[in-house]
Every structure is written in C-alpha cells, then in structure tokens.
Amino acid sequence: MVGRLFRSSTREIPEVASVPQHIAVIMDGNGRWARKRLMPRVAGHSRGVEALRAVTRGCIERGVGYLTVFAFSSENWRRPPDEVSFLMQLFLKSLRREVKRLHENGIRFRVIGDLSRFDSQLVGVVREAEALTAANDRFHLTVAANYGGRWDLMNAMSRLIANNPGRDGDFSEDELAAELSMSFAPEPDLFIRTGGEKRISNFMLWQLAYTELYFTDTLWPDFDEAALDMAIDSYQGRERRFGRTSEQLKQSAAELQEPNA
Ligand code: IPE
Ligand code: IPE
Ligand code: MG
C-alpha cells in the first residue's frame, strides 16, 4: 500500500471546498504583452515575475493552499537561444531575490521538472531554496521548469518498473500517482490559463483529470488579484460532479443538512 495523502479523483470522490485548495496556472502571454507595448518579448517575462508575486499573495490571502505554475515547458527549448537564456537568468535572479521572503511567509517552495539540463548554478539555488523552505507548510508554491506532463508520466512508470522487479505490470493508480512529481499535493481544483489559448500544452496531464478549467484572454503580466477573483468566482459557479448526476449531488447536500431525515 502506497502512503498517499490525497484522494485520487477517479478512485474516490474528493472533498470539495468553496475556495480551491490547489490552483494550477499556465502563465501565458508575456511575449504578446511586451509586443503590444513595442517592447522586446523578454520584458514581458520580467513583468510576469511581478504578476506571480501578486498572485501568490492573493492565493494565500484567499485560503488557497497550493499554487503550481508553469514557467518553462520541456518544449520551450525550441525558442530562440537568447530568449531561453534570458528566462534562465531571470529564474536565477528572481529566486535569489525572493527566497528569503518566501521563507519568512511560511511558503514551501519546490521546483518540478527535469533540472538536468539547467546550469549547475541555477540547480544549486533551486536546491538551496527547497531545503531552506522544506519545513514550511502554510502554503505550497511549486514552479514547473523544464517540465512536461508526458515526461512526468514516463518517469513515474520507469521508476515503478525499476522499483518492483518481478511484478508483471498490475500497478494501481495510487502507485503510479505516488511516483509523479506532484505526489505531495492534492489534484488541482482549478486550472487557469492566461493569454487566450485553449490548450493544456503538456502540463499536469494526469492530475488535471477532474480539474475545472478556466481560460482567460488576460495576458499573464496583467493578471492581478481582481483577475484571480474572477477565476475563483467562475470556479464557485461550477458543479463538480465527478461522474455523478446533478440530482445525486443535491440529494447528498440535503442529507447533510438533515442527517436524520
Ligand atoms: C509564457 O509567455 C511564458 C513562457 C512560456 C516562458 P509566452 O512567452 O509564451 O508569451 P506569448 O504566448 O508569446 O505571448
Ligand atoms: C506554455 O506556454 C508553457 C508555459 C507557460 C511555460 P507556451 O506559450 O509555451 O505554449 P504553446 O506553445 O503556445 O502551447
Ligand atoms: Mg505563449
């Protein structure tokens, strides 16, 4: 039996709170934000860091427990080398600048993704930040960098097979989920993609199975607390059925109100 802290949405119906416990975000539209202002694309990435700071604060104030953001996909290496190297430098600089503040605010910081392609200085700063904040649990901020949902699944499967010699493949969902890089968190309740595209772009493929999806045209550098509230409002208007009927949901809500009826 694998020690999973959180329920798998396909195996058990998870508890649903009115404030999403875990929000996953594809922070898209930085380049277009800058282009609209006749600035180089990378200026949008710098402004994107400010937006991330505001959204992190906003999530904490609203009682969200986990924020997971897509910062660099395994496909983003296809970008011009100058932009890739700017992003790496920005990550290094921002992390150095913010790590103390993250820690003082009780935030546990993690990076998920294949760091083996990153330079050793950046990997060092990431590992230090993770170690410094390892005992925090007020809020979990996770940055996905050189991350891909398929990479994560392939890795998890390889580990399962390697760790279980002799098993003929009858693995359970829980066993696989425990090997994924987000095994420490509940599955996201709310997924937000800014920048207008309506796709998942290889983000958290496994975990998004029953996540509520929210797409906005707002470009990431413009995404502020008001925009976050709009996303949460939209979430609060959804009916999360997890395969059941609407009538079943209403029935169980009524039974909760009148347990002896
Ligand atoms: C998202 O913004 C940030 C990264 C992918 C690193 P983009 O850079 O994709 O911005 P657009 O989509 O070109 O506007
Ligand atoms: C997805 O954005 C990845 C990140 C935000 C880091 P992209 O802008 O790279 O996605 P596509 O290429 O438009 O799907
Ligand atoms: Mg983009």
PDB file of C-alpha atoms and ligand atoms in Angstrom:
ATOM      1  CA  MET A   1       0.000   0.000   0.000  1.00  0.00           C
ATOM      2  CA  VAL A   2       1.386   3.362  -1.017  1.00  0.00           C
ATOM      3  CA  GLY A   3       1.068   6.153   1.508  1.00  0.00           C
ATOM      4  CA  ARG A   4      -0.949   8.640  -0.488  1.00  0.00           C
ATOM      5  CA  LEU A   5      -2.135  11.655   1.441  1.00  0.00           C
ATOM      6  CA  PHE A   6      -4.714  12.749  -1.064  1.00  0.00           C
ATOM      7  CA  ARG A   7      -7.622  11.101  -2.808  1.00  0.00           C
ATOM      8  CA  SER A   8      -7.432  10.235  -6.446  1.00  0.00           C
ATOM      9  CA  SER A   9     -10.428  11.869  -8.184  1.00  0.00           C
ATOM     10  CA  THR A  10     -11.024   8.805 -10.318  1.00  0.00           C
ATOM     11  CA  ARG A  11     -10.992   6.355  -7.415  1.00  0.00           C
ATOM     12  CA  GLU A  12     -12.736   8.302  -4.679  1.00  0.00           C
ATOM     13  CA  ILE A  13     -14.807  11.461  -4.723  1.00  0.00           C
ATOM     14  CA  PRO A  14     -12.613  14.154  -3.210  1.00  0.00           C
ATOM     15  CA  GLU A  15     -13.863  16.723  -0.743  1.00  0.00           C
ATOM     16  CA  VAL A  16     -14.629  19.981  -2.443  1.00  0.00           C
ATOM     17  CA  ALA A  17     -14.202  23.287  -0.614  1.00  0.00           C
ATOM     18  CA  SER A  18     -15.624  26.567  -1.829  1.00  0.00           C
ATOM     19  CA  VAL A  19     -12.127  28.026  -2.170  1.00  0.00           C
ATOM     20  CA  PRO A  20      -9.992  25.894  -4.483  1.00  0.00           C
ATOM     21  CA  GLN A  21      -7.289  24.196  -2.440  1.00  0.00           C
ATOM     22  CA  HIS A  22      -4.929  23.830  -5.361  1.00  0.00           C
ATOM     23  CA  ILE A  23      -4.685  26.178  -8.340  1.00  0.00           C
ATOM     24  CA  ALA A  24      -2.516  25.305 -11.349  1.00  0.00           C
ATOM     25  CA  VAL A  25      -1.639  28.073 -13.786  1.00  0.00           C
ATOM     26  CA  ILE A  26      -0.208  28.275 -17.284  1.00  0.00           C
ATOM     27  CA  MET A  27       1.249  31.770 -17.173  1.00  0.00           C
ATOM     28  CA  ASP A  28       0.951  32.596 -20.867  1.00  0.00           C
ATOM     29  CA  GLY A  29       1.009  35.808 -22.884  1.00  0.00           C
ATOM     30  CA  ASN A  30       4.194  37.503 -21.664  1.00  0.00           C
ATOM     31  CA  GLY A  31       5.596  37.943 -25.162  1.00  0.00           C
ATOM     32  CA  ARG A  32       2.386  39.444 -26.543  1.00  0.00           C
ATOM     33  CA  TRP A  33       2.087  41.740 -23.531  1.00  0.00           C
ATOM     34  CA  ALA A  34       5.516  43.194 -24.343  1.00  0.00           C
ATOM     35  CA  ARG A  35       4.943  43.292 -28.107  1.00  0.00           C
ATOM     36  CA  LYS A  36       1.771  45.330 -27.609  1.00  0.00           C
ATOM     37  CA  ARG A  37       3.970  47.911 -25.884  1.00  0.00           C
ATOM     38  CA  LEU A  38       6.661  47.751 -28.564  1.00  0.00           C
ATOM     39  CA  MET A  39       8.992  46.203 -26.026  1.00  0.00           C
ATOM     40  CA  PRO A  40      11.158  43.096 -26.510  1.00  0.00           C
ATOM     41  CA  ARG A  41       9.350  39.863 -25.612  1.00  0.00           C
ATOM     42  CA  VAL A  42      11.595  39.279 -22.641  1.00  0.00           C
ATOM     43  CA  ALA A  43      10.324  42.458 -20.957  1.00  0.00           C
ATOM     44  CA  GLY A  44       7.052  40.581 -20.637  1.00  0.00           C
ATOM     45  CA  HIS A  45       8.793  37.748 -18.784  1.00  0.00           C
ATOM     46  CA  SER A  46      10.208  40.228 -16.269  1.00  0.00           C
ATOM     47  CA  ARG A  47       6.742  41.664 -15.683  1.00  0.00           C
ATOM     48  CA  GLY A  48       5.442  38.130 -15.372  1.00  0.00           C
ATOM     49  CA  VAL A  49       7.507  37.648 -12.229  1.00  0.00           C
ATOM     50  CA  GLU A  50       5.697  40.600 -10.642  1.00  0.00           C
ATOM     51  CA  ALA A  51       2.364  39.045 -11.547  1.00  0.00           C
ATOM     52  CA  LEU A  52       3.437  35.779  -9.928  1.00  0.00           C
ATOM     53  CA  ARG A  53       4.308  37.586  -6.726  1.00  0.00           C
ATOM     54  CA  ALA A  54       0.869  39.271  -6.632  1.00  0.00           C
ATOM     55  CA  VAL A  55      -0.995  36.054  -7.420  1.00  0.00           C
ATOM     56  CA  THR A  56       0.938  34.129  -4.751  1.00  0.00           C
ATOM     57  CA  ARG A  57      -0.031  36.742  -2.168  1.00  0.00           C
ATOM     58  CA  GLY A  58      -3.619  36.717  -3.430  1.00  0.00           C
ATOM     59  CA  CYS A  59      -3.844  32.946  -3.127  1.00  0.00           C
ATOM     60  CA  ILE A  60      -2.527  32.968   0.432  1.00  0.00           C
ATOM     61  CA  GLU A  61      -4.992  35.688   1.462  1.00  0.00           C
ATOM     62  CA  ARG A  62      -7.882  33.749  -0.044  1.00  0.00           C
ATOM     63  CA  GLY A  63      -7.048  30.480   1.700  1.00  0.00           C
ATOM     64  CA  VAL A  64      -5.695  28.553  -1.260  1.00  0.00           C
ATOM     65  CA  GLY A  65      -3.108  26.016  -0.090  1.00  0.00           C
ATOM     66  CA  TYR A  66      -1.204  25.156  -3.265  1.00  0.00           C
ATOM     67  CA  LEU A  67      -0.222  27.178  -6.307  1.00  0.00           C
ATOM     68  CA  THR A  68       1.569  25.394  -9.134  1.00  0.00           C
ATOM     69  CA  VAL A  69       2.765  27.468 -12.067  1.00  0.00           C
ATOM     70  CA  PHE A  70       4.158  26.508 -15.449  1.00  0.00           C
ATOM     71  CA  ALA A  71       7.268  28.608 -16.010  1.00  0.00           C
ATOM     72  CA  PHE A  72       9.120  26.687 -18.723  1.00  0.00           C
ATOM     73  CA  SER A  73       7.928  23.669 -20.636  1.00  0.00           C
ATOM     74  CA  SER A  74      10.051  20.852 -21.982  1.00  0.00           C
ATOM     75  CA  GLU A  75       9.081  22.249 -25.404  1.00  0.00           C
ATOM     76  CA  ASN A  76      10.204  25.814 -24.643  1.00  0.00           C
ATOM     77  CA  TRP A  77      13.810  24.843 -25.536  1.00  0.00           C
ATOM     78  CA  ARG A  78      12.588  25.291 -29.110  1.00  0.00           C
ATOM     79  CA  ARG A  79      12.585  29.075 -28.573  1.00  0.00           C
ATOM     80  CA  PRO A  80      15.402  31.353 -29.748  1.00  0.00           C
ATOM     81  CA  PRO A  81      18.521  30.751 -27.633  1.00  0.00           C
ATOM     82  CA  ASP A  82      18.580  34.366 -26.431  1.00  0.00           C
ATOM     83  CA  GLU A  83      15.089  34.097 -25.008  1.00  0.00           C
ATOM     84  CA  VAL A  84      15.866  30.755 -23.339  1.00  0.00           C
ATOM     85  CA  SER A  85      18.985  32.141 -21.722  1.00  0.00           C
ATOM     86  CA  PHE A  86      17.130  35.286 -20.578  1.00  0.00           C
ATOM     87  CA  LEU A  87      14.499  33.069 -18.937  1.00  0.00           C
ATOM     88  CA  MET A  88      17.169  31.049 -17.127  1.00  0.00           C
ATOM     89  CA  GLN A  89      18.850  34.214 -15.856  1.00  0.00           C
ATOM     90  CA  LEU A  90      15.504  35.649 -14.787  1.00  0.00           C
ATOM     91  CA  PHE A  91      14.689  32.485 -12.875  1.00  0.00           C
ATOM     92  CA  LEU A  92      18.049  32.608 -11.104  1.00  0.00           C
ATOM     93  CA  LYS A  93      17.795  36.314 -10.296  1.00  0.00           C
ATOM     94  CA  SER A  94      14.178  36.158  -9.131  1.00  0.00           C
ATOM     95  CA  LEU A  95      14.734  33.138  -6.959  1.00  0.00           C
ATOM     96  CA  ARG A  96      17.760  34.710  -5.298  1.00  0.00           C
ATOM     97  CA  ARG A  97      15.780  37.869  -4.662  1.00  0.00           C
ATOM     98  CA  GLU A  98      12.617  36.180  -3.370  1.00  0.00           C
ATOM     99  CA  VAL A  99      13.796  33.166  -1.413  1.00  0.00           C
ATOM    100  CA  LYS A 100      14.072  34.929   1.926  1.00  0.00           C
ATOM    101  CA  ARG A 101      10.652  36.477   1.549  1.00  0.00           C
ATOM    102  CA  LEU A 102       9.139  33.129   0.585  1.00  0.00           C
ATOM    103  CA  HIS A 103      10.612  31.568   3.692  1.00  0.00           C
ATOM    104  CA  GLU A 104       9.530  34.396   6.011  1.00  0.00           C
ATOM    105  CA  ASN A 105       5.999  33.945   4.736  1.00  0.00           C
ATOM    106  CA  GLY A 106       5.942  30.256   5.580  1.00  0.00           C
ATOM    107  CA  ILE A 107       5.918  29.197   1.952  1.00  0.00           C
ATOM    108  CA  ARG A 108       7.260  25.848   0.925  1.00  0.00           C
ATOM    109  CA  PHE A 109       8.961  26.230  -2.415  1.00  0.00           C
ATOM    110  CA  ARG A 110       9.559  23.440  -4.903  1.00  0.00           C
ATOM    111  CA  VAL A 111      10.587  23.061  -8.490  1.00  0.00           C
ATOM    112  CA  ILE A 112       9.279  20.155 -10.545  1.00  0.00           C
ATOM    113  CA  GLY A 113      10.764  19.198 -13.886  1.00  0.00           C
ATOM    114  CA  ASP A 114      13.955  17.825 -15.326  1.00  0.00           C
ATOM    115  CA  LEU A 115      16.662  20.068 -13.909  1.00  0.00           C
ATOM    116  CA  SER A 116      19.465  18.063 -15.507  1.00  0.00           C
ATOM    117  CA  ARG A 117      19.556  20.465 -18.471  1.00  0.00           C
ATOM    118  CA  PHE A 118      19.885  23.540 -16.232  1.00  0.00           C
ATOM    119  CA  ASP A 119      23.237  25.016 -15.343  1.00  0.00           C
ATOM    120  CA  SER A 120      24.684  23.976 -12.033  1.00  0.00           C
ATOM    121  CA  GLN A 121      24.437  27.452 -10.509  1.00  0.00           C
ATOM    122  CA  LEU A 122      20.684  27.553 -11.065  1.00  0.00           C
ATOM    123  CA  VAL A 123      20.232  23.995  -9.813  1.00  0.00           C
ATOM    124  CA  GLY A 124      22.206  24.942  -6.688  1.00  0.00           C
ATOM    125  CA  VAL A 125      19.984  27.938  -5.952  1.00  0.00           C
ATOM    126  CA  VAL A 126      16.854  25.857  -6.511  1.00  0.00           C
ATOM    127  CA  ARG A 127      18.041  23.106  -4.171  1.00  0.00           C
ATOM    128  CA  GLU A 128      19.011  25.651  -1.507  1.00  0.00           C
ATOM    129  CA  ALA A 129      15.607  27.318  -1.703  1.00  0.00           C
ATOM    130  CA  GLU A 130      13.884  23.948  -1.439  1.00  0.00           C
ATOM    131  CA  ALA A 131      15.995  22.990   1.569  1.00  0.00           C
ATOM    132  CA  LEU A 132      15.503  26.328   3.314  1.00  0.00           C
ATOM    133  CA  THR A 133      11.705  26.135   2.991  1.00  0.00           C
ATOM    134  CA  ALA A 134      11.368  22.368   3.494  1.00  0.00           C
ATOM    135  CA  ALA A 135       9.698  22.627   6.898  1.00  0.00           C
ATOM    136  CA  ASN A 136       7.122  25.248   5.860  1.00  0.00           C
ATOM    137  CA  ASP A 137       3.558  24.215   5.249  1.00  0.00           C
ATOM    138  CA  ARG A 138       1.434  27.343   5.293  1.00  0.00           C
ATOM    139  CA  PHE A 139       1.433  27.497   1.519  1.00  0.00           C
ATOM    140  CA  HIS A 140       2.987  25.446  -1.264  1.00  0.00           C
ATOM    141  CA  LEU A 141       4.398  27.280  -4.264  1.00  0.00           C
ATOM    142  CA  THR A 142       5.625  24.969  -6.997  1.00  0.00           C
ATOM    143  CA  VAL A 143       7.304  26.095 -10.185  1.00  0.00           C
ATOM    144  CA  ALA A 144       7.290  23.717 -13.137  1.00  0.00           C
ATOM    145  CA  ALA A 145      10.517  24.225 -15.075  1.00  0.00           C
ATOM    146  CA  ASN A 146      11.616  22.048 -17.969  1.00  0.00           C
ATOM    147  CA  TYR A 147       8.511  20.154 -17.028  1.00  0.00           C
ATOM    148  CA  GLY A 148       6.239  18.151 -19.273  1.00  0.00           C
ATOM    149  CA  GLY A 149       3.280  16.006 -18.306  1.00  0.00           C
ATOM    150  CA  ARG A 150       4.485  13.174 -20.524  1.00  0.00           C
ATOM    151  CA  TRP A 151       7.995  13.380 -19.098  1.00  0.00           C
ATOM    152  CA  ASP A 152       6.494  13.098 -15.623  1.00  0.00           C
ATOM    153  CA  LEU A 153       4.376  10.071 -16.544  1.00  0.00           C
ATOM    154  CA  MET A 154       7.234   8.319 -18.326  1.00  0.00           C
ATOM    155  CA  ASN A 155       9.492   8.902 -15.331  1.00  0.00           C
ATOM    156  CA  ALA A 156       6.920   7.607 -12.899  1.00  0.00           C
ATOM    157  CA  MET A 157       6.358   4.467 -14.960  1.00  0.00           C
ATOM    158  CA  SER A 158      10.071   3.795 -15.274  1.00  0.00           C
ATOM    159  CA  ARG A 159      10.510   4.155 -11.525  1.00  0.00           C
ATOM    160  CA  LEU A 160       7.585   1.868 -10.775  1.00  0.00           C
ATOM    161  CA  ILE A 161       9.026  -0.831 -13.021  1.00  0.00           C
ATOM    162  CA  ALA A 162      12.575  -0.389 -11.691  1.00  0.00           C
ATOM    163  CA  ASN A 163      11.448  -0.490  -8.053  1.00  0.00           C
ATOM    164  CA  ASN A 164       9.284  -3.561  -8.487  1.00  0.00           C
ATOM    165  CA  PRO A 165      11.334  -6.235 -10.203  1.00  0.00           C
ATOM    166  CA  GLY A 166       9.278  -9.308 -10.875  1.00  0.00           C
ATOM    167  CA  ARG A 167       5.876  -7.556 -10.864  1.00  0.00           C
ATOM    168  CA  ASP A 168       4.097  -8.215 -14.131  1.00  0.00           C
ATOM    169  CA  GLY A 169       2.587  -4.779 -14.535  1.00  0.00           C
ATOM    170  CA  ASP A 170      -0.561  -4.905 -12.386  1.00  0.00           C
ATOM    171  CA  PHE A 171       0.165  -1.481 -10.938  1.00  0.00           C
ATOM    172  CA  SER A 172      -2.547   0.625  -9.354  1.00  0.00           C
ATOM    173  CA  GLU A 173      -3.395   4.263  -9.983  1.00  0.00           C
ATOM    174  CA  ASP A 174      -2.277   5.102  -6.466  1.00  0.00           C
ATOM    175  CA  GLU A 175       1.103   3.508  -7.040  1.00  0.00           C
ATOM    176  CA  LEU A 176       1.646   5.486 -10.207  1.00  0.00           C
ATOM    177  CA  ALA A 177       0.391   8.747  -8.680  1.00  0.00           C
ATOM    178  CA  ALA A 178       2.830   8.324  -5.802  1.00  0.00           C
ATOM    179  CA  GLU A 179       5.730   8.397  -8.277  1.00  0.00           C
ATOM    180  CA  LEU A 180       4.637  11.600 -10.025  1.00  0.00           C
ATOM    181  CA  SER A 181       6.369  14.852  -9.186  1.00  0.00           C
ATOM    182  CA  MET A 182       3.190  16.348  -7.694  1.00  0.00           C
ATOM    183  CA  SER A 183       2.528  13.422  -5.351  1.00  0.00           C
ATOM    184  CA  PHE A 184       2.808  15.777  -2.368  1.00  0.00           C
ATOM    185  CA  ALA A 185      -0.272  17.767  -3.380  1.00  0.00           C
ATOM    186  CA  PRO A 186      -3.976  17.171  -3.931  1.00  0.00           C
ATOM    187  CA  GLU A 187      -5.028  17.248  -7.581  1.00  0.00           C
ATOM    188  CA  PRO A 188      -5.700  20.820  -8.769  1.00  0.00           C
ATOM    189  CA  ASP A 189      -9.258  22.039  -8.236  1.00  0.00           C
ATOM    190  CA  LEU A 190      -8.839  24.927 -10.639  1.00  0.00           C
ATOM    191  CA  PHE A 191      -6.667  25.292 -13.730  1.00  0.00           C
ATOM    192  CA  ILE A 192      -6.127  28.783 -15.139  1.00  0.00           C
ATOM    193  CA  ARG A 193      -4.564  29.562 -18.485  1.00  0.00           C
ATOM    194  CA  THR A 194      -3.986  33.211 -19.323  1.00  0.00           C
ATOM    195  CA  GLY A 195      -3.191  34.569 -22.784  1.00  0.00           C
ATOM    196  CA  GLY A 196      -6.205  33.274 -24.673  1.00  0.00           C
ATOM    197  CA  GLU A 197      -5.032  29.847 -25.878  1.00  0.00           C
ATOM    198  CA  LYS A 198      -7.294  26.961 -25.034  1.00  0.00           C
ATOM    199  CA  ARG A 199      -4.922  24.090 -24.595  1.00  0.00           C
ATOM    200  CA  ILE A 200      -3.042  22.239 -21.877  1.00  0.00           C
ATOM    201  CA  SER A 201       0.408  22.361 -23.576  1.00  0.00           C
ATOM    202  CA  ASN A 202       1.618  19.185 -21.845  1.00  0.00           C
ATOM    203  CA  PHE A 203       1.029  20.475 -18.297  1.00  0.00           C
ATOM    204  CA  MET A 204      -0.014  18.097 -15.463  1.00  0.00           C
ATOM    205  CA  LEU A 205      -1.731  15.630 -17.775  1.00  0.00           C
ATOM    206  CA  TRP A 206      -2.514  13.074 -15.074  1.00  0.00           C
ATOM    207  CA  GLN A 207      -3.598  15.469 -12.360  1.00  0.00           C
ATOM    208  CA  LEU A 208      -5.999  17.553 -14.469  1.00  0.00           C
ATOM    209  CA  ALA A 209      -8.392  14.607 -14.902  1.00  0.00           C
ATOM    210  CA  TYR A 210     -11.231  16.314 -12.948  1.00  0.00           C
ATOM    211  CA  THR A 211      -9.880  19.837 -12.596  1.00  0.00           C
ATOM    212  CA  GLU A 212     -12.162  22.749 -13.503  1.00  0.00           C
ATOM    213  CA  LEU A 213     -10.632  24.553 -16.482  1.00  0.00           C
ATOM    214  CA  TYR A 214     -10.643  28.340 -16.789  1.00  0.00           C
ATOM    215  CA  PHE A 215      -9.297  30.208 -19.793  1.00  0.00           C
ATOM    216  CA  THR A 216      -8.915  33.964 -19.950  1.00  0.00           C
ATOM    217  CA  ASP A 217      -7.679  36.347 -22.645  1.00  0.00           C
ATOM    218  CA  THR A 218      -5.925  38.423 -19.971  1.00  0.00           C
ATOM    219  CA  LEU A 219      -2.188  38.294 -20.612  1.00  0.00           C
ATOM    220  CA  TRP A 220      -0.168  36.954 -17.683  1.00  0.00           C
ATOM    221  CA  PRO A 221       1.582  40.251 -16.752  1.00  0.00           C
ATOM    222  CA  ASP A 222      -1.894  41.838 -16.425  1.00  0.00           C
ATOM    223  CA  PHE A 223      -3.293  39.006 -14.297  1.00  0.00           C
ATOM    224  CA  ASP A 224      -3.878  40.557 -10.872  1.00  0.00           C
ATOM    225  CA  GLU A 225      -5.938  39.882  -7.753  1.00  0.00           C
ATOM    226  CA  ALA A 226      -9.132  41.045  -9.453  1.00  0.00           C
ATOM    227  CA  ALA A 227      -8.471  38.585 -12.263  1.00  0.00           C
ATOM    228  CA  LEU A 228      -7.812  35.864  -9.695  1.00  0.00           C
ATOM    229  CA  ASP A 229     -11.152  36.634  -8.071  1.00  0.00           C
ATOM    230  CA  MET A 230     -12.890  36.291 -11.429  1.00  0.00           C
ATOM    231  CA  ALA A 231     -11.337  32.872 -11.888  1.00  0.00           C
ATOM    232  CA  ILE A 232     -12.339  31.776  -8.385  1.00  0.00           C
ATOM    233  CA  ASP A 233     -15.869  33.156  -8.948  1.00  0.00           C
ATOM    234  CA  SER A 234     -16.135  31.088 -12.095  1.00  0.00           C
ATOM    235  CA  TYR A 235     -14.938  28.038 -10.153  1.00  0.00           C
ATOM    236  CA  GLN A 236     -17.517  28.632  -7.444  1.00  0.00           C
ATOM    237  CA  GLY A 237     -20.268  28.576 -10.038  1.00  0.00           C
ATOM    238  CA  ARG A 238     -19.317  25.100 -11.291  1.00  0.00           C
ATOM    239  CA  GLU A 239     -20.946  21.853 -10.267  1.00  0.00           C
ATOM    240  CA  ARG A 240     -18.228  19.266  -9.679  1.00  0.00           C
ATOM    241  CA  ARG A 241     -19.972  16.004 -10.289  1.00  0.00           C
ATOM    242  CA  PHE A 242     -17.067  13.547 -10.659  1.00  0.00           C
ATOM    243  CA  GLY A 243     -19.254  11.316 -12.782  1.00  0.00           C
ATOM    244  CA  ARG A 244     -22.438  11.569 -10.709  1.00  0.00           C
ATOM    245  CA  THR A 245     -25.704  13.235 -11.690  1.00  0.00           C
ATOM    246  CA  SER A 246     -26.761  16.668 -10.566  1.00  0.00           C
ATOM    247  CA  GLU A 247     -29.696  15.087  -8.693  1.00  0.00           C
ATOM    248  CA  GLN A 248     -27.352  12.892  -6.687  1.00  0.00           C
ATOM    249  CA  LEU A 249     -25.352  15.938  -5.637  1.00  0.00           C
ATOM    250  CA  LYS A 250     -28.462  17.791  -4.482  1.00  0.00           C
ATOM    251  CA  GLN A 251     -29.646  14.729  -2.597  1.00  0.00           C
ATOM    252  CA  SER A 252     -26.397  14.338  -0.684  1.00  0.00           C
ATOM    253  CA  ALA A 253     -26.338  18.070   0.139  1.00  0.00           C
ATOM    254  CA  ALA A 254     -29.894  17.768   1.519  1.00  0.00           C
ATOM    255  CA  GLU A 255     -28.941  14.706   3.569  1.00  0.00           C
ATOM    256  CA  LEU A 256     -26.016  16.600   5.041  1.00  0.00           C
ATOM    257  CA  GLN A 257     -28.371  19.336   6.161  1.00  0.00           C
ATOM    258  CA  GLU A 258     -30.879  16.904   7.683  1.00  0.00           C
ATOM    259  CA  PRO A 259     -28.877  13.894   8.819  1.00  0.00           C
ATOM    260  CA  ASN A 260     -31.888  12.177  10.450  1.00  0.00           C
ATOM    261  CA  ALA A 261     -34.393  12.751   7.680  1.00  0.00           C
TER     262      ALA A 261
HETATM  263  C1  IPE B   1       4.638  32.492 -21.326  1.00  0.00           C
HETATM  264  O1  IPE B   1       4.578  33.587 -22.158  1.00  0.00           O
HETATM  265  C2  IPE B   1       5.984  32.340 -20.668  1.00  0.00           C
HETATM  266  C3  IPE B   1       6.777  31.209 -21.162  1.00  0.00           C
HETATM  267  C4  IPE B   1       6.374  30.295 -21.988  1.00  0.00           C
HETATM  268  C5  IPE B   1       8.122  31.120 -20.662  1.00  0.00           C
HETATM  269  P1  IPE B   1       4.964  33.468 -23.679  1.00  0.00           P
HETATM  270  O2  IPE B   1       6.407  33.792 -23.819  1.00  0.00           O
HETATM  271  O3  IPE B   1       4.542  32.180 -24.228  1.00  0.00           O
HETATM  272  O4  IPE B   1       4.108  34.646 -24.303  1.00  0.00           O
HETATM  273  P2  IPE B   1       3.327  34.606 -25.674  1.00  0.00           P
HETATM  274  O5  IPE B   1       2.411  33.439 -25.645  1.00  0.00           O
HETATM  275  O6  IPE B   1       4.348  34.500 -26.758  1.00  0.00           O
HETATM  276  O7  IPE B   1       2.592  35.916 -25.693  1.00  0.00           O
HETATM  277  C1  IPE B   2       3.082  27.033 -22.117  1.00  0.00           C
HETATM  278  O1  IPE B   2       3.136  28.239 -22.818  1.00  0.00           O
HETATM  279  C2  IPE B   2       4.233  26.904 -21.188  1.00  0.00           C
HETATM  280  C3  IPE B   2       4.427  27.980 -20.230  1.00  0.00           C
HETATM  281  C4  IPE B   2       3.618  28.962 -19.932  1.00  0.00           C
HETATM  282  C5  IPE B   2       5.651  27.874 -19.522  1.00  0.00           C
HETATM  283  P1  IPE B   2       3.596  28.271 -24.339  1.00  0.00           P
HETATM  284  O2  IPE B   2       3.355  29.659 -24.823  1.00  0.00           O
HETATM  285  O3  IPE B   2       4.964  27.733 -24.489  1.00  0.00           O
HETATM  286  O4  IPE B   2       2.572  27.246 -25.003  1.00  0.00           O
HETATM  287  P2  IPE B   2       2.203  26.979 -26.521  1.00  0.00           P
HETATM  288  O5  IPE B   2       3.478  26.710 -27.241  1.00  0.00           O
HETATM  289  O6  IPE B   2       1.552  28.219 -27.048  1.00  0.00           O
HETATM  290  O7  IPE B   2       1.269  25.818 -26.471  1.00  0.00           O
HETATM  291 MG    MG B   3       2.869  31.500 -25.143  1.00  0.00          MG
END
